Amino acid sequence: MESSNLGSVPEETLEEQHQQDSSKPVFSAFASRPDRPPTQSSSQKYSPLDWAAYFDREEDVCISDSNDVFHLYMAGKEGPVVFCLHGGGYSGLSFALSAGKIKEKARVVAMDLRGHGKSSTENDLDLSIETMCNDVFAVLNALYGDSPPAIVLVGHSMGGSVAVHVAAKKTLRSLAGLVVVDVVEGTAMASLIHMQKILSNRMQHFSSIEKAIEWSVRGGSLRNIDSARVSIPTTLSYDDSKQCYVYRARLEETEQYWRGWYEGLSEKFLSCPVPKVLLLAGTDRLDRSQDLVGEHSHDLEFYGLTFKFLQFLFFSF
């Protein structure tokens, strides 16, 4: 092939063709820059998401003979109740992404624990394990009375310890399963001496909710951006004197209760007389709980909660 055949088309030829048929525009690979996806500003990327995209409704439960009011997020219409307890410093909306999936198979109730989220109690700093367990029993009684449906307790971190203690009491007759996410006695107890430093080193004040969401993702406390966008707003309150957002839960003032959350947790977990699943980020320091990992996962399948489905719970945090 002669080299002359490889030359570019003269511009005059293109212009003549265009004049002959103006309805056929001439395209060139260099006529314009390639389209780029629109970029999001930081405020857009980390803007809050509405919980209603995941839950069906919210409800306040007033506890009789007290001024305690617990806030709940609820979804689903039938099946067993997956009762969710969040970790320290978070809220019931930590389970939002999970609830969007669980409600296809079961009912979901995610509770704002004492001193967290939109719940309001006479003593928000009393985070003793006994008090929090009593709160769970009081809420379940207010919701279902003496005839509760089948209940699967799901707890993450601090909420996991509450779930274990509730199950270990063996007084919730309709308890059908227990799911504990990312908490083991040995690791938790060893971490307690570092908790005050961790709490003091985190960002304390935020000029906007968007900044708080961004910090939680960039700082690694939450890996899923959508989970952060829906859950972080309820972990904050606005401080008029400082004119900024601060953490709703004052965890640094509850140190006297921390040991009680986790002490003896492995033994209590093993003693729970229901099918149970332990979901962990790693296998370090499993204690005796390792004997039960996955052992009863198949027992929950008749409630539509397969092990793969339960894994989605973990990755939502």
mmCIF file of C-alpha atoms in Angstrom:
data_model
loop_
_atom_site.group_PDB
_atom_site.id
_atom_site.type_symbol
_atom_site.label_atom_id
_atom_site.label_comp_id
_atom_site.label_asym_id
_atom_site.label_seq_id
_atom_site.Cartn_x
_atom_site.Cartn_y
_atom_site.Cartn_z
ATOM 1 C CA MET A 1 0.000 0.000 0.000
ATOM 2 C CA GLU A 2 1.379 3.390 -1.016
ATOM 3 C CA SER A 3 2.098 5.855 1.739
ATOM 4 C CA SER A 4 -0.029 8.480 -0.016
ATOM 5 C CA ASN A 5 -3.089 6.424 0.815
ATOM 6 C CA LEU A 6 -2.369 6.815 4.532
ATOM 7 C CA GLY A 7 -2.502 10.586 4.575
ATOM 8 C CA SER A 8 -5.174 12.514 6.458
ATOM 9 C CA VAL A 9 -8.292 13.724 4.659
ATOM 10 C CA PRO A 10 -7.821 17.327 3.503
ATOM 11 C CA GLU A 11 -9.921 19.858 5.413
ATOM 12 C CA GLU A 12 -11.262 21.195 2.084
ATOM 13 C CA THR A 13 -12.847 17.812 1.362
ATOM 14 C CA LEU A 14 -14.576 17.798 4.750
ATOM 15 C CA GLU A 15 -15.916 21.289 4.207
ATOM 16 C CA GLU A 16 -17.224 20.345 0.734
ATOM 17 C CA GLN A 17 -18.991 17.287 2.157
ATOM 18 C CA HIS A 18 -20.526 19.418 4.884
ATOM 19 C CA GLN A 19 -21.771 21.947 2.337
ATOM 20 C CA GLN A 20 -23.291 19.164 0.261
ATOM 21 C CA ASP A 21 -25.288 17.809 3.186
ATOM 22 C CA SER A 22 -25.569 20.141 6.135
ATOM 23 C CA SER A 23 -27.777 17.584 7.946
ATOM 24 C CA LYS A 24 -24.738 15.344 8.390
ATOM 25 C CA PRO A 25 -22.298 17.077 10.750
ATOM 26 C CA VAL A 26 -18.630 16.254 10.497
ATOM 27 C CA PHE A 27 -17.153 14.562 13.557
ATOM 28 C CA SER A 28 -13.507 14.541 14.487
ATOM 29 C CA ALA A 29 -11.770 12.638 17.258
ATOM 30 C CA PHE A 30 -10.202 15.922 18.294
ATOM 31 C CA ALA A 31 -13.276 18.113 17.925
ATOM 32 C CA SER A 32 -14.080 18.081 21.656
ATOM 33 C CA ARG A 33 -12.824 16.774 24.958
ATOM 34 C CA PRO A 34 -14.197 13.407 26.139
ATOM 35 C CA ASP A 35 -17.068 13.573 28.575
ATOM 36 C CA ARG A 36 -16.091 13.222 32.218
ATOM 37 C CA PRO A 37 -18.423 12.090 34.976
ATOM 38 C CA PRO A 38 -19.684 15.034 37.027
ATOM 39 C CA THR A 39 -17.721 15.563 40.202
ATOM 40 C CA GLN A 40 -19.384 15.945 43.582
ATOM 41 C CA SER A 41 -18.477 18.568 46.086
ATOM 42 C CA SER A 42 -17.584 17.395 49.571
ATOM 43 C CA SER A 43 -20.928 18.637 50.905
ATOM 44 C CA GLN A 44 -22.789 16.594 48.272
ATOM 45 C CA LYS A 45 -20.750 13.429 48.705
ATOM 46 C CA TYR A 46 -21.220 13.432 52.468
ATOM 47 C CA SER A 47 -24.728 14.850 52.671
ATOM 48 C CA PRO A 48 -27.169 13.083 55.052
ATOM 49 C CA LEU A 49 -29.482 10.367 53.754
ATOM 50 C CA ASP A 50 -33.074 9.936 54.904
ATOM 51 C CA TRP A 51 -33.648 6.890 57.129
ATOM 52 C CA ALA A 52 -37.036 6.390 55.415
ATOM 53 C CA ALA A 53 -35.237 4.864 52.434
ATOM 54 C CA TYR A 54 -34.427 1.852 54.640
ATOM 55 C CA PHE A 55 -36.949 1.730 57.479
ATOM 56 C CA ASP A 56 -40.726 1.980 57.160
ATOM 57 C CA ARG A 57 -41.408 4.050 60.267
ATOM 58 C CA GLU A 58 -40.055 5.373 63.555
ATOM 59 C CA GLU A 59 -41.693 5.196 66.951
ATOM 60 C CA ASP A 60 -41.158 6.433 70.485
ATOM 61 C CA VAL A 61 -41.823 3.957 73.289
ATOM 62 C CA CYS A 62 -42.594 5.426 76.699
ATOM 63 C CA ILE A 63 -41.692 3.191 79.620
ATOM 64 C CA SER A 64 -44.323 3.079 82.365
ATOM 65 C CA ASP A 65 -43.451 4.378 85.833
ATOM 66 C CA SER A 66 -40.525 6.385 84.455
ATOM 67 C CA ASN A 67 -39.674 9.292 82.195
ATOM 68 C CA ASP A 68 -37.689 7.083 79.851
ATOM 69 C CA VAL A 69 -38.545 7.275 76.162
ATOM 70 C CA PHE A 70 -36.780 5.000 73.676
ATOM 71 C CA HIS A 71 -36.690 5.729 69.978
ATOM 72 C CA LEU A 72 -37.141 2.859 67.520
ATOM 73 C CA TYR A 73 -36.775 2.437 63.772
ATOM 74 C CA MET A 74 -38.985 -0.296 62.346
ATOM 75 C CA ALA A 75 -39.453 -2.118 59.052
ATOM 76 C CA GLY A 76 -41.172 -5.187 57.661
ATOM 77 C CA LYS A 77 -44.662 -6.551 58.178
ATOM 78 C CA GLU A 78 -44.356 -10.239 58.957
ATOM 79 C CA GLY A 79 -42.005 -12.935 60.156
ATOM 80 C CA PRO A 80 -39.777 -12.991 63.224
ATOM 81 C CA VAL A 81 -38.512 -9.754 64.744
ATOM 82 C CA VAL A 82 -34.821 -8.999 64.242
ATOM 83 C CA PHE A 83 -34.147 -6.739 67.231
ATOM 84 C CA CYS A 84 -30.990 -4.692 66.659
ATOM 85 C CA LEU A 85 -28.706 -3.125 69.283
ATOM 86 C CA HIS A 86 -26.018 -0.714 68.106
ATOM 87 C CA GLY A 87 -22.475 -0.083 69.326
ATOM 88 C CA GLY A 88 -21.318 2.586 71.738
ATOM 89 C CA GLY A 89 -21.584 6.102 70.332
ATOM 90 C CA TYR A 90 -23.797 5.100 67.408
ATOM 91 C CA SER A 91 -27.569 4.687 66.994
ATOM 92 C CA GLY A 92 -30.254 2.373 65.687
ATOM 93 C CA LEU A 93 -29.600 3.773 62.223
ATOM 94 C CA SER A 94 -26.318 1.834 62.161
ATOM 95 C CA PHE A 95 -28.532 -1.010 60.923
ATOM 96 C CA ALA A 96 -30.238 1.024 58.183
ATOM 97 C CA LEU A 97 -28.588 -0.660 55.189
ATOM 98 C CA SER A 98 -29.110 -4.055 56.769
ATOM 99 C CA ALA A 99 -32.749 -3.274 57.524
ATOM 100 C CA GLY A 100 -33.353 -2.547 53.865
ATOM 101 C CA LYS A 101 -32.509 -6.214 53.168
ATOM 102 C CA ILE A 102 -33.792 -7.888 56.322
ATOM 103 C CA LYS A 103 -37.294 -6.466 55.943
ATOM 104 C CA GLU A 104 -37.755 -8.580 52.836
ATOM 105 C CA LYS A 105 -37.653 -11.687 55.051
ATOM 106 C CA ALA A 106 -38.570 -10.503 58.546
ATOM 107 C CA ARG A 107 -39.511 -7.561 60.724
ATOM 108 C CA VAL A 108 -36.780 -5.241 61.985
ATOM 109 C CA VAL A 109 -36.661 -3.133 65.134
ATOM 110 C CA ALA A 110 -33.535 -1.017 65.692
ATOM 111 C CA MET A 111 -33.389 0.674 69.085
ATOM 112 C CA ASP A 112 -31.553 3.831 70.132
ATOM 113 C CA LEU A 113 -29.968 2.725 73.383
ATOM 114 C CA ARG A 114 -29.917 4.869 76.518
ATOM 115 C CA GLY A 115 -27.912 8.057 76.029
ATOM 116 C CA HIS A 116 -27.828 7.581 72.262
ATOM 117 C CA GLY A 117 -29.720 8.811 69.220
ATOM 118 C CA LYS A 118 -33.194 10.180 69.892
ATOM 119 C CA SER A 119 -33.814 8.232 73.099
ATOM 120 C CA SER A 120 -34.257 10.236 76.300
ATOM 121 C CA THR A 121 -33.935 8.830 79.818
ATOM 122 C CA GLU A 122 -33.762 10.063 83.386
ATOM 123 C CA ASN A 123 -30.074 9.146 83.494
ATOM 124 C CA ASP A 124 -28.394 9.025 80.085
ATOM 125 C CA LEU A 125 -25.032 8.210 81.674
ATOM 126 C CA ASP A 126 -26.160 5.000 83.366
ATOM 127 C CA LEU A 127 -24.814 2.571 80.785
ATOM 128 C CA SER A 128 -24.413 -0.308 83.192
ATOM 129 C CA ILE A 129 -25.091 -3.658 81.571
ATOM 130 C CA GLU A 130 -27.981 -4.343 83.946
ATOM 131 C CA THR A 131 -29.665 -1.041 83.135
ATOM 132 C CA MET A 132 -29.325 -1.533 79.396
ATOM 133 C CA CYS A 133 -30.652 -5.082 79.631
ATOM 134 C CA ASN A 134 -33.638 -3.826 81.616
ATOM 135 C CA ASP A 135 -34.199 -1.190 78.935
ATOM 136 C CA VAL A 136 -34.382 -3.880 76.252
ATOM 137 C CA PHE A 137 -36.816 -5.961 78.283
ATOM 138 C CA ALA A 138 -38.950 -2.874 78.975
ATOM 139 C CA VAL A 139 -39.118 -1.957 75.279
ATOM 140 C CA LEU A 140 -39.980 -5.516 74.236
ATOM 141 C CA ASN A 141 -42.695 -5.648 76.875
ATOM 142 C CA ALA A 142 -44.121 -2.316 75.753
ATOM 143 C CA LEU A 143 -44.191 -3.508 72.146
ATOM 144 C CA TYR A 144 -45.462 -7.062 72.534
ATOM 145 C CA GLY A 145 -46.709 -7.571 76.085
ATOM 146 C CA ASP A 146 -46.936 -11.175 77.230
ATOM 147 C CA SER A 147 -47.085 -12.603 73.689
ATOM 148 C CA PRO A 148 -43.907 -11.567 71.870
ATOM 149 C CA PRO A 149 -43.195 -13.049 68.439
ATOM 150 C CA ALA A 150 -40.056 -15.013 67.658
ATOM 151 C CA ILE A 151 -37.149 -12.655 68.272
ATOM 152 C CA VAL A 152 -33.601 -12.766 66.906
ATOM 153 C CA LEU A 153 -31.286 -10.472 68.868
ATOM 154 C CA VAL A 154 -28.569 -8.768 66.842
ATOM 155 C CA GLY A 155 -25.925 -6.699 68.601
ATOM 156 C CA HIS A 156 -22.825 -4.861 67.422
ATOM 157 C CA SER A 157 -19.905 -4.167 69.793
ATOM 158 C CA MET A 158 -21.410 -2.721 73.005
ATOM 159 C CA GLY A 159 -24.834 -3.701 71.700
ATOM 160 C CA GLY A 160 -23.485 -7.204 71.162
ATOM 161 C CA SER A 161 -22.643 -7.479 74.843
ATOM 162 C CA VAL A 162 -26.156 -6.298 75.732
ATOM 163 C CA ALA A 163 -27.650 -8.889 73.381
ATOM 164 C CA VAL A 164 -25.571 -11.657 74.961
ATOM 165 C CA HIS A 165 -26.521 -10.639 78.510
ATOM 166 C CA VAL A 166 -30.214 -10.449 77.571
ATOM 167 C CA ALA A 167 -30.079 -13.894 75.955
ATOM 168 C CA ALA A 168 -28.092 -15.394 78.845
ATOM 169 C CA LYS A 169 -30.792 -14.437 81.346
ATOM 170 C CA LYS A 170 -33.031 -17.013 79.639
ATOM 171 C CA THR A 171 -36.177 -15.089 80.506
ATOM 172 C CA LEU A 172 -37.152 -14.073 76.966
ATOM 173 C CA ARG A 173 -39.192 -17.156 76.075
ATOM 174 C CA SER A 174 -39.629 -16.265 72.398
ATOM 175 C CA LEU A 175 -35.905 -15.756 71.761
ATOM 176 C CA ALA A 176 -35.131 -17.666 68.563
ATOM 177 C CA GLY A 177 -31.567 -16.648 67.731
ATOM 178 C CA LEU A 178 -28.566 -14.516 68.657
ATOM 179 C CA VAL A 179 -26.197 -12.684 66.307
ATOM 180 C CA VAL A 180 -23.143 -10.984 67.810
ATOM 181 C CA VAL A 181 -21.105 -8.701 65.531
ATOM 182 C CA ASP A 182 -17.452 -7.928 66.138
ATOM 183 C CA VAL A 183 -17.081 -8.298 69.887
ATOM 184 C CA VAL A 184 -15.155 -10.932 71.841
ATOM 185 C CA GLU A 185 -14.335 -10.758 75.533
ATOM 186 C CA GLY A 186 -10.541 -11.060 75.289
ATOM 187 C CA THR A 187 -10.055 -8.383 72.646
ATOM 188 C CA ALA A 188 -12.613 -6.060 74.222
ATOM 189 C CA MET A 189 -11.133 -6.311 77.717
ATOM 190 C CA ALA A 190 -7.621 -5.700 76.405
ATOM 191 C CA SER A 191 -8.824 -2.589 74.575
ATOM 192 C CA LEU A 192 -10.392 -0.907 77.594
ATOM 193 C CA ILE A 193 -7.148 0.692 78.786
ATOM 194 C CA HIS A 194 -6.906 2.509 75.450
ATOM 195 C CA MET A 195 -10.499 3.701 75.214
ATOM 196 C CA GLN A 196 -10.154 7.064 76.938
ATOM 197 C CA LYS A 197 -7.208 7.955 74.707
ATOM 198 C CA ILE A 198 -9.122 6.871 71.621
ATOM 199 C CA LEU A 199 -12.128 8.949 72.646
ATOM 200 C CA SER A 200 -10.041 12.019 73.438
ATOM 201 C CA ASN A 201 -8.078 11.808 70.180
ATOM 202 C CA ARG A 202 -11.093 11.766 67.917
ATOM 203 C CA MET A 203 -12.482 14.964 66.403
ATOM 204 C CA GLN A 204 -14.696 16.628 69.007
ATOM 205 C CA HIS A 205 -16.404 19.506 67.175
ATOM 206 C CA PHE A 206 -17.904 19.770 63.706
ATOM 207 C CA SER A 207 -19.008 22.871 61.847
ATOM 208 C CA SER A 208 -21.615 20.853 59.941
ATOM 209 C CA ILE A 209 -23.157 17.407 59.796
ATOM 210 C CA GLU A 210 -21.472 16.887 56.435
ATOM 211 C CA LYS A 211 -18.071 17.439 58.036
ATOM 212 C CA ALA A 212 -18.878 14.872 60.713
ATOM 213 C CA ILE A 213 -19.890 12.318 58.089
ATOM 214 C CA GLU A 214 -16.737 12.988 56.098
ATOM 215 C CA TRP A 215 -14.549 12.615 59.187
ATOM 216 C CA SER A 216 -16.170 9.288 60.138
ATOM 217 C CA VAL A 217 -15.420 7.877 56.678
ATOM 218 C CA ARG A 218 -11.956 9.339 56.213
ATOM 219 C CA GLY A 219 -11.025 8.449 59.785
ATOM 220 C CA GLY A 220 -12.049 4.832 59.246
ATOM 221 C CA SER A 221 -14.698 4.514 61.937
ATOM 222 C CA LEU A 222 -17.182 3.697 59.170
ATOM 223 C CA ARG A 223 -16.209 2.208 55.817
ATOM 224 C CA ASN A 224 -19.541 2.411 54.034
ATOM 225 C CA ILE A 225 -20.315 5.982 52.940
ATOM 226 C CA ASP A 226 -24.074 5.447 52.690
ATOM 227 C CA SER A 227 -24.151 3.913 56.152
ATOM 228 C CA ALA A 228 -22.317 6.973 57.483
ATOM 229 C CA ARG A 229 -24.646 9.353 55.662
ATOM 230 C CA VAL A 230 -27.755 7.831 57.205
ATOM 231 C CA SER A 231 -26.446 7.026 60.692
ATOM 232 C CA ILE A 232 -24.019 9.776 61.717
ATOM 233 C CA PRO A 233 -26.560 12.660 61.947
ATOM 234 C CA THR A 234 -28.366 11.045 64.904
ATOM 235 C CA THR A 235 -25.084 10.564 66.766
ATOM 236 C CA LEU A 236 -24.686 14.338 66.991
ATOM 237 C CA SER A 237 -26.326 17.209 68.824
ATOM 238 C CA TYR A 238 -25.919 20.927 68.293
ATOM 239 C CA ASP A 239 -24.170 22.837 71.062
ATOM 240 C CA ASP A 240 -25.541 26.385 71.087
ATOM 241 C CA SER A 241 -22.766 27.705 73.321
ATOM 242 C CA LYS A 242 -20.016 26.370 71.074
ATOM 243 C CA GLN A 243 -22.039 26.855 67.885
ATOM 244 C CA CYS A 244 -21.043 23.485 66.490
ATOM 245 C CA TYR A 245 -22.064 19.839 66.471
ATOM 246 C CA VAL A 246 -20.781 17.513 69.195
ATOM 247 C CA TYR A 247 -21.306 13.847 70.009
ATOM 248 C CA ARG A 248 -24.670 12.980 71.509
ATOM 249 C CA ALA A 249 -23.319 10.085 73.621
ATOM 250 C CA ARG A 250 -20.896 11.112 76.366
ATOM 251 C CA LEU A 251 -19.031 7.823 76.414
ATOM 252 C CA GLU A 252 -15.965 9.258 78.153
ATOM 253 C CA GLU A 253 -18.125 9.791 81.265
ATOM 254 C CA THR A 254 -19.270 6.159 81.452
ATOM 255 C CA GLU A 255 -15.936 4.417 82.026
ATOM 256 C CA GLN A 256 -17.103 2.863 85.298
ATOM 257 C CA TYR A 257 -19.429 0.589 83.303
ATOM 258 C CA TRP A 258 -17.125 -0.562 80.515
ATOM 259 C CA ARG A 259 -15.680 -3.602 82.255
ATOM 260 C CA GLY A 260 -19.165 -4.866 83.034
ATOM 261 C CA TRP A 261 -20.048 -4.898 79.358
ATOM 262 C CA TYR A 262 -17.466 -7.509 78.462
ATOM 263 C CA GLU A 263 -16.373 -9.350 81.592
ATOM 264 C CA GLY A 264 -17.463 -12.990 81.364
ATOM 265 C CA LEU A 265 -18.947 -12.412 77.917
ATOM 266 C CA SER A 266 -17.547 -15.600 76.349
ATOM 267 C CA GLU A 267 -19.045 -17.823 79.030
ATOM 268 C CA LYS A 268 -22.401 -16.114 78.739
ATOM 269 C CA PHE A 269 -22.349 -16.404 74.953
ATOM 270 C CA LEU A 270 -21.674 -20.129 75.200
ATOM 271 C CA SER A 271 -24.479 -20.553 77.708
ATOM 272 C CA CYS A 272 -27.169 -18.964 75.546
ATOM 273 C CA PRO A 273 -29.666 -21.752 74.786
ATOM 274 C CA VAL A 274 -30.498 -20.607 71.243
ATOM 275 C CA PRO A 275 -28.894 -20.854 67.781
ATOM 276 C CA LYS A 276 -26.146 -18.230 67.594
ATOM 277 C CA VAL A 277 -23.746 -16.690 65.110
ATOM 278 C CA LEU A 278 -20.563 -14.744 65.820
ATOM 279 C CA LEU A 279 -19.376 -12.418 63.046
ATOM 280 C CA LEU A 280 -15.843 -11.035 63.371
ATOM 281 C CA ALA A 281 -13.514 -8.857 61.318
ATOM 282 C CA GLY A 282 -10.640 -11.204 62.232
ATOM 283 C CA THR A 283 -9.935 -14.446 64.044
ATOM 284 C CA ASP A 284 -7.563 -13.077 66.672
ATOM 285 C CA ARG A 285 -8.306 -13.869 70.313
ATOM 286 C CA LEU A 286 -11.500 -15.788 69.694
ATOM 287 C CA ASP A 287 -11.475 -17.351 73.174
ATOM 288 C CA ARG A 288 -13.797 -20.313 73.642
ATOM 289 C CA SER A 289 -16.370 -18.655 71.384
ATOM 290 C CA GLN A 290 -14.467 -19.997 68.360
ATOM 291 C CA ASP A 291 -16.051 -23.397 68.901
ATOM 292 C CA LEU A 292 -19.421 -21.992 67.919
ATOM 293 C CA VAL A 293 -18.539 -19.888 64.892
ATOM 294 C CA GLY A 294 -20.806 -21.036 62.092
ATOM 295 C CA GLU A 295 -22.006 -24.063 64.080
ATOM 296 C CA HIS A 296 -25.594 -22.892 64.256
ATOM 297 C CA SER A 297 -25.791 -20.693 61.188
ATOM 298 C CA HIS A 298 -27.977 -23.229 59.406
ATOM 299 C CA ASP A 299 -30.481 -23.186 62.271
ATOM 300 C CA LEU A 300 -31.535 -19.666 61.353
ATOM 301 C CA GLU A 301 -32.341 -20.507 57.751
ATOM 302 C CA PHE A 302 -35.926 -21.437 58.543
ATOM 303 C CA TYR A 303 -36.432 -17.796 59.473
ATOM 304 C CA GLY A 304 -35.018 -16.693 56.120
ATOM 305 C CA LEU A 305 -31.771 -15.466 57.716
ATOM 306 C CA THR A 306 -29.045 -17.398 55.951
ATOM 307 C CA PHE A 307 -25.400 -17.031 56.843
ATOM 308 C CA LYS A 308 -24.666 -15.088 53.642
ATOM 309 C CA PHE A 309 -27.473 -12.715 54.503
ATOM 310 C CA LEU A 310 -26.123 -12.212 58.007
ATOM 311 C CA GLN A 311 -22.732 -11.360 56.535
ATOM 312 C CA PHE A 312 -24.379 -8.334 54.929
ATOM 313 C CA LEU A 313 -24.994 -7.042 58.445
ATOM 314 C CA PHE A 314 -21.289 -6.815 59.115
ATOM 315 C CA PHE A 315 -20.360 -5.088 55.887
ATOM 316 C CA SER A 316 -22.956 -2.359 56.488
ATOM 317 C CA PHE A 317 -20.915 -0.859 59.307
#
